[in-house]
Every structure is written in structure tokens, then in C-alpha cells.
């Protein structure tokens, strides 16, 4: 089974930037549309960005223009560059397949944006 390991989160002030990474073990990663999801306390997990194997991207309206998703198929890694961060971006961020997770969820990486 493919395992996903997210990293790169942290505490940042509003307006700041972070880059998240998601490393996948196994070969299934390359066949899938990958996405970054987030879950804030008391809220449902939501998809914020996705990328096809060929590099076509899609974003939630709430992050469009501020977040950039990319992937390196050779390294089995997907990235999320986040800029102009807002307090409401605070959440645990996860990666997995789109539209359905294709493997177990990783532990996620916490992003906290302070005002």
C-alpha cells in the first residue's frame, strides 16, 4: 500500500508563506490525480488543490491566486506553495488522491497562521 508523509507545516504570520511536501512510497502515486486537503478544527476535510499526472491544476476559490500545487513524478512528491496566508488557512493539511483517497491518510502537517 502507498504511504503518504506530509511535511513543511509550521507557525507563520498572516501574509507569510510556507511550502508543504507530500512524499509517497510505492508506484501508485504516478497513476493518480493528487490533491491537497485541509481540515480545520470542527470542520470537515476539504479539497483545496489538485493536480493531474500531466500537470493540470485546479483550486478551491478560497485559495486561488495564493496557493500553487505541483508534483515531481520522478520523486513521487507533490508540493503546495502557499503565500499571502490568512488566519482562516489554519488547518491540518493532507495529501491524497482526487476525487477519492486511494490510500490511507497520512498524519498531515499542521499549518497555523497568526494574526
GROMACS .gro file of N, CA, C and O in nm:
model
  460
    1UNK      N    1   0.084  -0.119   0.000
    1UNK     CA    2   0.000   0.000   0.000
    1UNK      C    3   0.088   0.124   0.000
    1UNK      O    4   0.191   0.129   0.067
    2UNK      N    5   0.047   0.226  -0.077
    2UNK     CA    6   0.120   0.351  -0.080
    2UNK      C    7   0.105   0.423   0.053
    2UNK      O    8  -0.005   0.429   0.109
    3UNK      N    9   0.215   0.475   0.104
    3UNK     CA   10   0.212   0.556   0.225
    3UNK      C   11   0.244   0.700   0.190
    3UNK      O   12   0.330   0.727   0.105
    4UNK      N   13   0.174   0.792   0.254
    4UNK     CA   14   0.190   0.935   0.230
    4UNK      C   15   0.244   1.002   0.355
    4UNK      O   16   0.192   0.981   0.465
    5UNK      N   17   0.347   1.085   0.338
    5UNK     CA   18   0.407   1.156   0.450
    5UNK      C   19   0.412   1.304   0.415
    5UNK      O   20   0.484   1.346   0.324
    6UNK      N   21   0.335   1.383   0.489
    6UNK     CA   22   0.329   1.527   0.468
    6UNK      C   23   0.428   1.597   0.562
    6UNK      O   24   0.450   1.552   0.675
    7UNK      N   25   0.485   1.708   0.514
    7UNK     CA   26   0.578   1.786   0.595
    7UNK      C   27   0.579   1.930   0.548
    7UNK      O   28   0.524   1.963   0.443
    8UNK      N   29   0.643   2.016   0.628
    8UNK     CA   30   0.660   2.155   0.589
    8UNK      C   31   0.571   2.254   0.659
    8UNK      O   32   0.585   2.375   0.638
    9UNK      N   33   0.480   2.205   0.741
    9UNK     CA   34   0.391   2.297   0.811
    9UNK      C   35   0.465   2.373   0.920
    9UNK      O   36   0.583   2.351   0.946
   10UNK      N   37   0.394   2.465   0.982
   10UNK     CA   38   0.453   2.543   1.090
   10UNK      C   39   0.367   2.660   1.127
   10UNK      O   40   0.251   2.670   1.084
   11UNK      N   41   0.425   2.748   1.208
   11UNK     CA   42   0.358   2.868   1.253
   11UNK      C   43   0.410   2.986   1.170
   11UNK      O   44   0.532   3.005   1.159
   12UNK      N   45   0.319   3.062   1.114
   12UNK     CA   46   0.357   3.175   1.030
   12UNK      C   47   0.260   3.289   1.053
   12UNK      O   48   0.142   3.266   1.085
   13UNK      N   49   0.309   3.410   1.035
   13UNK     CA   50   0.221   3.526   1.049
   13UNK      C   51   0.137   3.544   0.924
   13UNK      O   52   0.177   3.502   0.814
   14UNK      N   53   0.024   3.607   0.941
   14UNK     CA   54  -0.062   3.637   0.827
   14UNK      C   55   0.019   3.714   0.722
   14UNK      O   56   0.096   3.804   0.756
   15UNK      N   57   0.000   3.675   0.597
   15UNK     CA   58   0.075   3.736   0.489
   15UNK      C   59   0.201   3.660   0.453
   15UNK      O   60   0.263   3.688   0.349
   16UNK      N   61   0.238   3.565   0.536
   16UNK     CA   62   0.358   3.487   0.513
   16UNK      C   63   0.339   3.373   0.415
   16UNK      O   64   0.231   3.357   0.356
   17UNK      N   65   0.445   3.292   0.402
   17UNK     CA   66   0.445   3.183   0.305
   17UNK      C   67   0.498   3.055   0.368
   17UNK      O   68   0.577   3.058   0.462
   18UNK      N   69   0.452   2.944   0.314
   18UNK     CA   70   0.502   2.812   0.351
   18UNK      C   71   0.494   2.723   0.228
   18UNK      O   72   0.408   2.744   0.142
   19UNK      N   73   0.581   2.623   0.224
   19UNK     CA   74   0.573   2.522   0.119
   19UNK      C   75   0.562   2.385   0.184
   19UNK      O   76   0.646   2.348   0.265
   20UNK      N   77   0.457   2.314   0.150
   20UNK     CA   78   0.433   2.180   0.203
   20UNK      C   79   0.481   2.076   0.102
   20UNK      O   80   0.477   2.099  -0.020
   21UNK      N   81   0.521   1.962   0.154
   21UNK     CA   82   0.562   1.850   0.070
   21UNK      C   83   0.486   1.725   0.112
   21UNK      O   84   0.456   1.707   0.229
   22UNK      N   85   0.461   1.640   0.014
   22UNK     CA   86   0.397   1.512   0.040
   22UNK      C   87   0.475   1.407  -0.037
   22UNK      O   88   0.475   1.407  -0.160
   23UNK      N   89   0.541   1.320   0.038
   23UNK     CA   90   0.620   1.214  -0.024
   23UNK      C   91   0.542   1.084  -0.018
   23UNK      O   92   0.489   1.046   0.086
   24UNK      N   93   0.537   1.016  -0.132
   24UNK     CA   94   0.463   0.891  -0.142
   24UNK      C   95   0.558   0.776  -0.168
   24UNK      O   96   0.647   0.785  -0.252
   25UNK      N   97   0.538   0.668  -0.095
   25UNK     CA   98   0.614   0.547  -0.121
   25UNK      C   99   0.532   0.460  -0.215
   25UNK      O  100   0.409   0.464  -0.212
   26UNK      N  101   0.594   0.383  -0.299
   26UNK     CA  102   0.521   0.297  -0.390
   26UNK      C  103   0.496   0.363  -0.524
   26UNK      O  104   0.519   0.481  -0.542
   27UNK      N  105   0.445   0.287  -0.617
   27UNK     CA  106   0.432   0.334  -0.755
   27UNK      C  107   0.294   0.386  -0.789
   27UNK      O  108   0.276   0.447  -0.893
   28UNK      N  109   0.195   0.365  -0.703
   28UNK     CA  110   0.059   0.406  -0.734
   28UNK      C  111   0.043   0.555  -0.750
   28UNK      O  112  -0.046   0.602  -0.819
   29UNK      N  113   0.130   0.631  -0.687
   29UNK     CA  114   0.125   0.777  -0.690
   29UNK      C  115   0.121   0.830  -0.832
   29UNK      O  116   0.048   0.922  -0.863
   30UNK      N  117   0.201   0.775  -0.920
   30UNK     CA  118   0.216   0.830  -1.054
   30UNK      C  119   0.091   0.816  -1.138
   30UNK      O  120   0.075   0.884  -1.239
   31UNK      N  121   0.002   0.726  -1.099
   31UNK     CA  122  -0.117   0.700  -1.178
   31UNK      C  123  -0.235   0.785  -1.135
   31UNK      O  124  -0.340   0.780  -1.197
   32UNK      N  125  -0.217   0.863  -1.032
   32UNK     CA  126  -0.331   0.929  -0.971
   32UNK      C  127  -0.330   1.081  -0.984
   32UNK      O  128  -0.225   1.144  -0.986
   33UNK      N  129  -0.451   1.134  -0.991
   33UNK     CA  130  -0.469   1.276  -0.965
   33UNK      C  131  -0.445   1.294  -0.815
   33UNK      O  132  -0.504   1.223  -0.734
   34UNK      N  133  -0.358   1.387  -0.779
   34UNK     CA  134  -0.326   1.410  -0.639
   34UNK      C  135  -0.382   1.544  -0.595
   34UNK      O  136  -0.395   1.639  -0.674
   35UNK      N  137  -0.412   1.549  -0.468
   35UNK     CA  138  -0.466   1.673  -0.415
   35UNK      C  139  -0.418   1.702  -0.275
   35UNK      O  140  -0.374   1.611  -0.203
   36UNK      N  141  -0.426   1.829  -0.239
   36UNK     CA  142  -0.405   1.871  -0.101
   36UNK      C  143  -0.540   1.903  -0.040
   36UNK      O  144  -0.622   1.974  -0.100
   37UNK      N  145  -0.562   1.847   0.077
   37UNK     CA  146  -0.682   1.870   0.154
   37UNK      C  147  -0.643   1.940   0.284
   37UNK      O  148  -0.527   1.935   0.326
   38UNK      N  149  -0.742   2.001   0.349
   38UNK     CA  150  -0.715   2.055   0.482
   38UNK      C  151  -0.838   2.036   0.569
   38UNK      O  152  -0.950   2.027   0.521
   39UNK      N  153  -0.810   2.028   0.698
   39UNK     CA  154  -0.918   2.014   0.795
   39UNK      C  155  -0.891   2.106   0.912
   39UNK      O  156  -0.791   2.089   0.983
   40UNK      N  157  -0.978   2.202   0.929
   40UNK     CA  158  -0.970   2.294   1.042
   40UNK      C  159  -1.049   2.236   1.158
   40UNK      O  160  -1.139   2.154   1.138
   41UNK      N  161  -1.017   2.278   1.280
   41UNK     CA  162  -1.089   2.226   1.397
   41UNK      C  163  -1.240   2.246   1.383
   41UNK      O  164  -1.287   2.355   1.351
   42UNK      N  165  -1.314   2.136   1.404
   42UNK     CA  166  -1.459   2.144   1.399
   42UNK      C  167  -1.517   2.150   1.260
   42UNK      O  168  -1.639   2.165   1.245
   43UNK      N  169  -1.434   2.136   1.159
   43UNK     CA  170  -1.483   2.143   1.022
   43UNK      C  171  -1.450   2.016   0.946
   43UNK      O  172  -1.363   1.938   0.985
   44UNK      N  173  -1.521   1.996   0.837
   44UNK     CA  174  -1.494   1.879   0.753
   44UNK      C  175  -1.368   1.901   0.669
   44UNK      O  176  -1.330   2.015   0.640
   45UNK      N  177  -1.307   1.792   0.633
   45UNK     CA  178  -1.191   1.799   0.546
   45UNK      C  179  -1.236   1.850   0.409
   45UNK      O  180  -1.339   1.808   0.356
   46UNK      N  181  -1.158   1.943   0.351
   46UNK     CA  182  -1.194   1.999   0.223
   46UNK      C  183  -1.075   1.992   0.128
   46UNK      O  184  -0.959   2.003   0.169
   47UNK      N  185  -1.105   1.978   0.000
   47UNK     CA  186  -1.002   1.976  -0.103
   47UNK      C  187  -0.968   2.121  -0.139
   47UNK      O  188  -1.058   2.199  -0.169
   48UNK      N  189  -0.839   2.155  -0.139
   48UNK     CA  190  -0.801   2.291  -0.172
   48UNK      C  191  -0.729   2.302  -0.306
   48UNK      O  192  -0.732   2.407  -0.370
   49UNK      N  193  -0.665   2.194  -0.350
   49UNK     CA  194  -0.592   2.200  -0.477
   49UNK      C  195  -0.571   2.059  -0.529
   49UNK      O  196  -0.556   1.965  -0.450
   50UNK      N  197  -0.570   2.044  -0.661
   50UNK     CA  198  -0.545   1.913  -0.721
   50UNK      C  199  -0.459   1.930  -0.845
   50UNK      O  200  -0.455   2.038  -0.906
   51UNK      N  201  -0.393   1.821  -0.882
   51UNK     CA  202  -0.306   1.823  -0.999
   51UNK      C  203  -0.309   1.686  -1.066
   51UNK      O  204  -0.302   1.583  -0.999
   52UNK      N  205  -0.323   1.686  -1.196
   52UNK     CA  206  -0.323   1.561  -1.271
   52UNK      C  207  -0.181   1.513  -1.292
   52UNK      O  208  -0.084   1.586  -1.268
   53UNK      N  209  -0.170   1.392  -1.343
   53UNK     CA  210  -0.038   1.338  -1.371
   53UNK      C  211   0.037   1.426  -1.472
   53UNK      O  212   0.158   1.442  -1.464
   54UNK      N  213  -0.039   1.489  -1.561
   54UNK     CA  214   0.022   1.574  -1.664
   54UNK      C  215   0.044   1.717  -1.621
   54UNK      O  216   0.099   1.797  -1.698
   55UNK      N  217  -0.001   1.752  -1.501
   55UNK     CA  218   0.026   1.886  -1.451
   55UNK      C  219  -0.088   1.985  -1.457
   55UNK      O  220  -0.071   2.102  -1.423
   56UNK      N  221  -0.207   1.941  -1.498
   56UNK     CA  222  -0.321   2.031  -1.496
   56UNK      C  223  -0.368   2.049  -1.352
   56UNK      O  224  -0.378   1.954  -1.276
   57UNK      N  225  -0.396   2.175  -1.315
   57UNK     CA  226  -0.427   2.206  -1.176
   57UNK      C  227  -0.566   2.264  -1.160
   57UNK      O  228  -0.626   2.318  -1.255
   58UNK      N  229  -0.616   2.253  -1.039
   58UNK     CA  230  -0.745   2.310  -1.004
   58UNK      C  231  -0.738   2.354  -0.858
   58UNK      O  232  -0.671   2.289  -0.776
   59UNK      N  233  -0.808   2.464  -0.826
   59UNK     CA  234  -0.800   2.521  -0.691
   59UNK      C  235  -0.937   2.557  -0.639
   59UNK      O  236  -1.026   2.598  -0.715
   60UNK      N  237  -0.952   2.546  -0.509
   60UNK     CA  238  -1.071   2.599  -0.444
   60UNK      C  239  -1.068   2.751  -0.454
   60UNK      O  240  -0.960   2.812  -0.455
   61UNK      N  241  -1.184   2.811  -0.460
   61UNK     CA  242  -1.191   2.957  -0.473
   61UNK      C  243  -1.120   3.027  -0.357
   61UNK      O  244  -1.061   3.134  -0.376
   62UNK      N  245  -1.122   2.966  -0.241
   62UNK     CA  246  -1.066   3.030  -0.122
   62UNK      C  247  -0.913   3.043  -0.128
   62UNK      O  248  -0.855   3.123  -0.055
   63UNK      N  249  -0.848   2.965  -0.214
   63UNK     CA  250  -0.701   2.969  -0.220
   63UNK      C  251  -0.650   3.010  -0.357
   63UNK      O  252  -0.529   3.026  -0.375
   64UNK      N  253  -0.739   3.027  -0.452
   64UNK     CA  254  -0.698   3.059  -0.588
   64UNK      C  255  -0.618   3.188  -0.591
   64UNK      O  256  -0.656   3.288  -0.530
   65UNK      N  257  -0.505   3.184  -0.659
   65UNK     CA  258  -0.419   3.300  -0.668
   65UNK      C  259  -0.318   3.311  -0.555
   65UNK      O  260  -0.225   3.392  -0.561
   66UNK      N  261  -0.334   3.229  -0.452
   66UNK     CA  262  -0.242   3.231  -0.338
   66UNK      C  263  -0.164   3.101  -0.323
   66UNK      O  264  -0.051   3.102  -0.275
   67UNK      N  265  -0.225   2.990  -0.360
   67UNK     CA  266  -0.162   2.858  -0.347
   67UNK      C  267  -0.125   2.805  -0.486
   67UNK      O  268  -0.197   2.829  -0.583
   68UNK      N  269  -0.015   2.730  -0.491
   68UNK     CA  270   0.027   2.665  -0.615
   68UNK      C  271   0.063   2.521  -0.586
   68UNK      O  272   0.149   2.494  -0.501
   69UNK      N  273  -0.002   2.430  -0.655
   69UNK     CA  274   0.027   2.288  -0.639
   69UNK      C  275   0.117   2.243  -0.754
   69UNK      O  276   0.104   2.289  -0.867
   70UNK      N  277   0.210   2.155  -0.723
   70UNK     CA  278   0.299   2.100  -0.825
   70UNK      C  279   0.335   1.958  -0.785
   70UNK      O  280   0.309   1.916  -0.672
   71UNK      N  281   0.393   1.885  -0.877
   71UNK     CA  282   0.432   1.748  -0.847
   71UNK      C  283   0.557   1.711  -0.922
   71UNK      O  284   0.584   1.763  -1.030
   72UNK      N  285   0.632   1.621  -0.864
   72UNK     CA  286   0.751   1.564  -0.927
   72UNK      C  287   0.730   1.413  -0.929
   72UNK      O  288   0.749   1.345  -0.828
   73UNK      N  289   0.688   1.362  -1.043
   73UNK     CA  290   0.656   1.220  -1.053
   73UNK      C  291   0.779   1.132  -1.031
   73UNK      O  292   0.768   1.021  -0.980
   74UNK      N  293   0.894   1.181  -1.070
   74UNK     CA  294   1.016   1.103  -1.052
   74UNK      C  295   1.049   1.086  -0.904
   74UNK      O  296   1.108   0.984  -0.864
   75UNK      N  297   1.011   1.184  -0.824
   75UNK     CA  298   1.038   1.178  -0.679
   75UNK      C  299   0.916   1.134  -0.600
   75UNK      O  300   0.921   1.132  -0.476
   76UNK      N  301   0.806   1.104  -0.670
   76UNK     CA  302   0.683   1.066  -0.601
   76UNK      C  303   0.645   1.169  -0.494
   76UNK      O  304   0.609   1.133  -0.382
   77UNK      N  305   0.651   1.294  -0.531
   77UNK     CA  306   0.627   1.401  -0.434
   77UNK      C  307   0.534   1.506  -0.495
   77UNK      O  308   0.546   1.540  -0.614
   78UNK      N  309   0.444   1.556  -0.412
   78UNK     CA  310   0.358   1.666  -0.452
   78UNK      C  311   0.381   1.780  -0.353
   78UNK      O  312   0.405   1.756  -0.235
   79UNK      N  313   0.376   1.902  -0.403
   79UNK     CA  314   0.406   2.020  -0.324
   79UNK      C  315   0.286   2.115  -0.321
   79UNK      O  316   0.203   2.115  -0.411
   80UNK      N  317   0.284   2.197  -0.218
   80UNK     CA  318   0.186   2.305  -0.211
   80UNK      C  319   0.256   2.430  -0.162
   80UNK      O  320   0.295   2.439  -0.047
   81UNK      N  321   0.274   2.525  -0.253
   81UNK     CA  322   0.330   2.654  -0.217
   81UNK      C  323   0.216   2.745  -0.175
   81UNK      O  324   0.122   2.765  -0.252
   82UNK      N  325   0.227   2.798  -0.055
   82UNK     CA  326   0.122   2.882  -0.001
   82UNK      C  327   0.179   3.021   0.028
   82UNK      O  328   0.281   3.032   0.096
   83UNK      N  329   0.114   3.121  -0.022
   83UNK     CA  330   0.157   3.257   0.003
   83UNK      C  331   0.037   3.342   0.044
   83UNK      O  332  -0.077   3.298   0.033
   84UNK      N  333   0.065   3.462   0.091
   84UNK     CA  334  -0.041   3.552   0.140
   84UNK      C  335  -0.135   3.478   0.235
   84UNK      O  336  -0.257   3.486   0.224
   85UNK      N  337  -0.074   3.404   0.325
   85UNK     CA  338  -0.155   3.320   0.415
   85UNK      C  339  -0.245   3.403   0.504
   85UNK      O  340  -0.210   3.514   0.547
   86UNK      N  341  -0.363   3.347   0.530
   86UNK     CA  342  -0.463   3.411   0.613
   86UNK      C  343  -0.488   3.326   0.737
   86UNK      O  344  -0.462   3.204   0.737
   87UNK      N  345  -0.542   3.388   0.839
   87UNK     CA  346  -0.572   3.315   0.963
   87UNK      C  347  -0.663   3.196   0.931
   87UNK      O  348  -0.648   3.088   0.989
   88UNK      N  349  -0.756   3.217   0.838
   88UNK     CA  350  -0.851   3.109   0.804
   88UNK      C  351  -0.787   2.993   0.728
   88UNK      O  352  -0.853   2.893   0.701
   89UNK      N  353  -0.660   3.004   0.693
   89UNK     CA  354  -0.589   2.891   0.632
   89UNK      C  355  -0.538   2.794   0.737
   89UNK      O  356  -0.485   2.687   0.704
   90UNK      N  357  -0.550   2.830   0.863
   90UNK     CA  358  -0.507   2.742   0.972
   90UNK      C  359  -0.581   2.609   0.967
   90UNK      O  360  -0.704   2.606   0.967
   91UNK      N  361  -0.506   2.500   0.961
   91UNK     CA  362  -0.566   2.367   0.949
   91UNK      C  363  -0.454   2.263   0.948
   91UNK      O  364  -0.336   2.298   0.938
   92UNK      N  365  -0.494   2.138   0.955
   92UNK     CA  366  -0.402   2.028   0.925
   92UNK      C  367  -0.417   1.997   0.776
   92UNK      O  368  -0.529   1.980   0.727
   93UNK      N  369  -0.305   1.992   0.707
   93UNK     CA  370  -0.305   1.970   0.563
   93UNK      C  371  -0.261   1.827   0.531
   93UNK      O  372  -0.163   1.776   0.588
   94UNK      N  373  -0.335   1.765   0.441
   94UNK     CA  374  -0.311   1.628   0.400
   94UNK      C  375  -0.304   1.621   0.246
   94UNK      O  376  -0.365   1.701   0.177
   95UNK      N  377  -0.238   1.517   0.197
   95UNK     CA  378  -0.246   1.490   0.054
   95UNK      C  379  -0.307   1.352   0.035
   95UNK      O  380  -0.301   1.266   0.123
   96UNK      N  381  -0.365   1.331  -0.080
   96UNK     CA  382  -0.421   1.201  -0.118
   96UNK      C  383  -0.478   1.212  -0.257
   96UNK      O  384  -0.465   1.316  -0.324
   97UNK      N  385  -0.538   1.106  -0.303
   97UNK     CA  386  -0.592   1.105  -0.437
   97UNK      C  387  -0.718   1.190  -0.449
   97UNK      O  388  -0.783   1.223  -0.351
   98UNK      N  389  -0.752   1.223  -0.571
   98UNK     CA  390  -0.872   1.301  -0.604
   98UNK      C  391  -0.945   1.227  -0.715
   98UNK      O  392  -0.880   1.182  -0.811
   99UNK      N  393  -1.078   1.213  -0.715
   99UNK     CA  394  -1.168   1.268  -0.615
   99UNK      C  395  -1.183   1.184  -0.489
   99UNK      O  396  -1.248   1.227  -0.394
  100UNK      N  397  -1.121   1.064  -0.490
  100UNK     CA  398  -1.131   0.979  -0.372
  100UNK      C  399  -0.992   0.943  -0.325
  100UNK      O  400  -0.902   0.922  -0.408
  101UNK      N  401  -0.971   0.934  -0.195
  101UNK     CA  402  -0.840   0.890  -0.147
  101UNK      C  403  -0.811   0.750  -0.197
  101UNK      O  404  -0.900   0.664  -0.198
  102UNK      N  405  -0.688   0.727  -0.240
  102UNK     CA  406  -0.654   0.597  -0.294
  102UNK      C  407  -0.571   0.514  -0.196
  102UNK      O  408  -0.535   0.401  -0.224
  103UNK      N  409  -0.540   0.576  -0.081
  103UNK     CA  410  -0.466   0.505   0.022
  103UNK      C  411  -0.503   0.566   0.156
  103UNK      O  412  -0.580   0.663   0.163
  104UNK      N  413  -0.448   0.511   0.261
  104UNK     CA  414  -0.476   0.563   0.395
  104UNK      C  415  -0.423   0.706   0.408
  104UNK      O  416  -0.323   0.742   0.346
  105UNK      N  417  -0.491   0.785   0.488
  105UNK     CA  418  -0.446   0.921   0.513
  105UNK      C  419  -0.317   0.919   0.594
  105UNK      O  420  -0.300   0.837   0.685
  106UNK      N  421  -0.229   1.013   0.562
  106UNK     CA  422  -0.109   1.029   0.642
  106UNK      C  423  -0.140   1.104   0.770
  106UNK      O  424  -0.257   1.130   0.801
  107UNK      N  425  -0.036   1.143   0.841
  107UNK     CA  426  -0.056   1.212   0.968
  107UNK      C  427  -0.087   1.360   0.947
  107UNK      O  428  -0.134   1.428   1.038
  108UNK      N  429  -0.063   1.410   0.827
  108UNK     CA  430  -0.088   1.551   0.799
  108UNK      C  431   0.022   1.640   0.854
  108UNK      O  432   0.111   1.595   0.927
  109UNK      N  433   0.016   1.768   0.818
  109UNK     CA  434   0.110   1.866   0.869
  109UNK      C  435   0.032   1.990   0.911
  109UNK      O  436  -0.053   2.039   0.835
  110UNK      N  437   0.058   2.037   1.031
  110UNK     CA  438  -0.017   2.148   1.087
  110UNK      C  439   0.033   2.281   1.033
  110UNK      O  440   0.154   2.310   1.036
  111UNK      N  441  -0.059   2.362   0.985
  111UNK     CA  442  -0.029   2.499   0.944
  111UNK      C  443  -0.109   2.592   1.035
  111UNK      O  444  -0.232   2.579   1.043
  112UNK      N  445  -0.039   2.680   1.103
  112UNK     CA  446  -0.104   2.775   1.191
  112UNK      C  447  -0.065   2.916   1.148
  112UNK      O  448   0.055   2.947   1.140
  113UNK      N  449  -0.165   2.997   1.117
  113UNK     CA  450  -0.141   3.134   1.073
  113UNK      C  451  -0.190   3.228   1.182
  113UNK      O  452  -0.308   3.225   1.219
  114UNK      N  453  -0.100   3.309   1.232
  114UNK     CA  454  -0.135   3.402   1.339
  114UNK      C  455  -0.161   3.541   1.282
  114UNK      O  456  -0.105   3.580   1.180
  115UNK      N  457  -0.246   3.614   1.351
  115UNK     CA  458  -0.281   3.750   1.305
  115UNK      C  459  -0.182   3.854   1.354
  115UNK      O  460  -0.097   3.827   1.437
   0.00000   0.00000   0.00000
